[in-house]
XYZ file of C-alpha atoms in Angstrom:
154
model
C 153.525 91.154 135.407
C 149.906 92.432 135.238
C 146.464 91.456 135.558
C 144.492 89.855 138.472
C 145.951 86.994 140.725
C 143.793 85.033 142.350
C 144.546 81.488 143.902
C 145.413 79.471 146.875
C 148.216 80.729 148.604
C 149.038 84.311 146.195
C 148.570 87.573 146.812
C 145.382 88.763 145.515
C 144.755 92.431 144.021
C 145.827 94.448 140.754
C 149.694 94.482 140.559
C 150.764 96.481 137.535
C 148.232 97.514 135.532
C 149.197 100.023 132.946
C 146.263 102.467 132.768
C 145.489 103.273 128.999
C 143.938 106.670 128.146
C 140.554 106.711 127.162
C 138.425 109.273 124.591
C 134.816 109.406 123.520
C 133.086 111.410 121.414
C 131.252 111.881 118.493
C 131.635 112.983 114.694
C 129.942 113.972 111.640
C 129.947 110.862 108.601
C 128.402 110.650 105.366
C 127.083 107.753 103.496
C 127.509 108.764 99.731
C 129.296 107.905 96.319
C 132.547 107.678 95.077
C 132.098 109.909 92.168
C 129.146 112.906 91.417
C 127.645 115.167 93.554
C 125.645 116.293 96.259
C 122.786 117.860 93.987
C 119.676 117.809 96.214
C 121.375 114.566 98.455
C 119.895 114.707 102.018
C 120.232 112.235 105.072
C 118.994 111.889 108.522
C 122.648 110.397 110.191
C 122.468 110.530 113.929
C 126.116 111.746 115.004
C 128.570 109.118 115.215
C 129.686 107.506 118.185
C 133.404 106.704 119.361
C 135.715 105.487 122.412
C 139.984 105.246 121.484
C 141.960 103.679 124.057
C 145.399 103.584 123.200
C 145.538 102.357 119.212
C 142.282 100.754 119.340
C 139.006 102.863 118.442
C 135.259 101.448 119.101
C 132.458 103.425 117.072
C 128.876 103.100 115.856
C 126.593 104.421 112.922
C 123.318 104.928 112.378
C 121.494 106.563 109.515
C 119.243 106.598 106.219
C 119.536 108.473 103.296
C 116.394 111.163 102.421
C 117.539 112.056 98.972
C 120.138 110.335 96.577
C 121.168 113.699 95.402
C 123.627 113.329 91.969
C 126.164 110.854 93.334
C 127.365 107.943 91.265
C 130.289 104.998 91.477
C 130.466 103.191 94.074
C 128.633 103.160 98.024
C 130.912 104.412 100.553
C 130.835 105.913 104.333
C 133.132 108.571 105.137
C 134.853 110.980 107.575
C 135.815 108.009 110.403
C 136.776 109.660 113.171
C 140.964 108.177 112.933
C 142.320 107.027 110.172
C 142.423 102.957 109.653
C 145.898 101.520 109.651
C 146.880 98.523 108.051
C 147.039 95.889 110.891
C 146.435 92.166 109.875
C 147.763 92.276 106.626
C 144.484 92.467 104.831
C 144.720 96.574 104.207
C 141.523 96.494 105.754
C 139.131 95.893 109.096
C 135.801 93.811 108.358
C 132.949 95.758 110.245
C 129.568 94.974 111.773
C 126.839 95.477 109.119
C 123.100 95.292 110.626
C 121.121 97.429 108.347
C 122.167 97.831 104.623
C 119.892 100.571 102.052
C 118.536 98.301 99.425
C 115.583 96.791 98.361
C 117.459 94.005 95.582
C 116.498 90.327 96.165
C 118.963 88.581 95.505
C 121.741 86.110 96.627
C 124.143 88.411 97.164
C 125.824 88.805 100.412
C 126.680 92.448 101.782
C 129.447 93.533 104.326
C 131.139 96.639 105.312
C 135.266 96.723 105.461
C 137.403 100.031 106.578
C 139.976 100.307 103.984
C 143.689 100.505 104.764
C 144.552 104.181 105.845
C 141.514 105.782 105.229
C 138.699 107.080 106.932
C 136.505 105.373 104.651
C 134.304 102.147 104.929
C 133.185 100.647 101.692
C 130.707 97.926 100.909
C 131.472 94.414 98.563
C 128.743 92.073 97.558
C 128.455 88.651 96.052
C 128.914 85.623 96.712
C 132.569 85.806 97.222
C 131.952 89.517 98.710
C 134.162 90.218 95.869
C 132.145 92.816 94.181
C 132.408 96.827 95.334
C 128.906 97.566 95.816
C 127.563 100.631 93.736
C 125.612 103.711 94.727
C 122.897 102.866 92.404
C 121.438 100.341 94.299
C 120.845 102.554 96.900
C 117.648 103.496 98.122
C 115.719 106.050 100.067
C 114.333 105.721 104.178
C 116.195 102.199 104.708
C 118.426 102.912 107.435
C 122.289 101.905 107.291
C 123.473 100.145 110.620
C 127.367 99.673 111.073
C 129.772 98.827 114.458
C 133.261 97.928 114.386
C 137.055 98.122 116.201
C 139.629 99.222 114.478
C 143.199 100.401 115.001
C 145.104 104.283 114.825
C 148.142 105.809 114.822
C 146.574 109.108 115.237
């Protein structure tokens, strides 16, 4: 039994509690494409942020690209800080997606998913979110926002 009891005629107090190690830190990401290269690519990404207690790992981004550089295929962050693991039979975690670099009007929707063991988050748009989103639309000085919880087994 754990947890918090609290009522008329109980004990009250913490019996039990299992005490979960907890990490934070930070780490280096990159927001680039699939396929190409760096070339002249520059960003401004403020460090990463991260907590892991037990499986479960918390982080934050924040960051706009400078210069597109070469890169080509599809958009894509990398270097999470764990590596995703597949836990609600999706193969992937859906993330929080406040910011997104692009100037296209148009109906599309855009959202951010960690794929299934990877470090990788990549971006579908459309109206079904169906769609990978590519690198080419893309632009300069419009900052990328993303949050999310995923699971580890590292």
């Amino acid at each position: 039994m754990s947890g918090i009891i609290s009522s008329a005629g109980s004990r009250s107090g913490v019996i039990g509690v299992t005490v979960v190690p907890e990490e934070t830190g930070t780490f280096t990401w990159q927001m680039i494409g699939t396929t190409g290269s760096a070339g002249s690519y520059g960003a401004n990404l403020d460090p990463g942020k991260y907590v892991k207690q037990g499986r479960k790992v918390w982080f934050s981004l924040y960051g706009y690209i400078t210069n597109l550089g070469s890169y080509t295929g599809n958009f894509q962050v990398t270097d999470l800080p764990f590596t995703n693991v597949n836990t609600n039979g999706l193969g992937r975690m859906p993330c929080i997606l406040t910011g997104y670099p692009s100037t296209n009007v148009d109906a599309a929707w855009r959202t951010a998913n960690i794929q299934s063991n990877s470090k990788q988050i990549t971006f579908q748009s459309g109206s079904r979110l169906d769609v990978v989103a590519p690198y080419s639309e893309v632009v300069t000085s419009y900052a990328v926002q993303i949050g999310g919880i995923y699971f580890t087994d590292d």
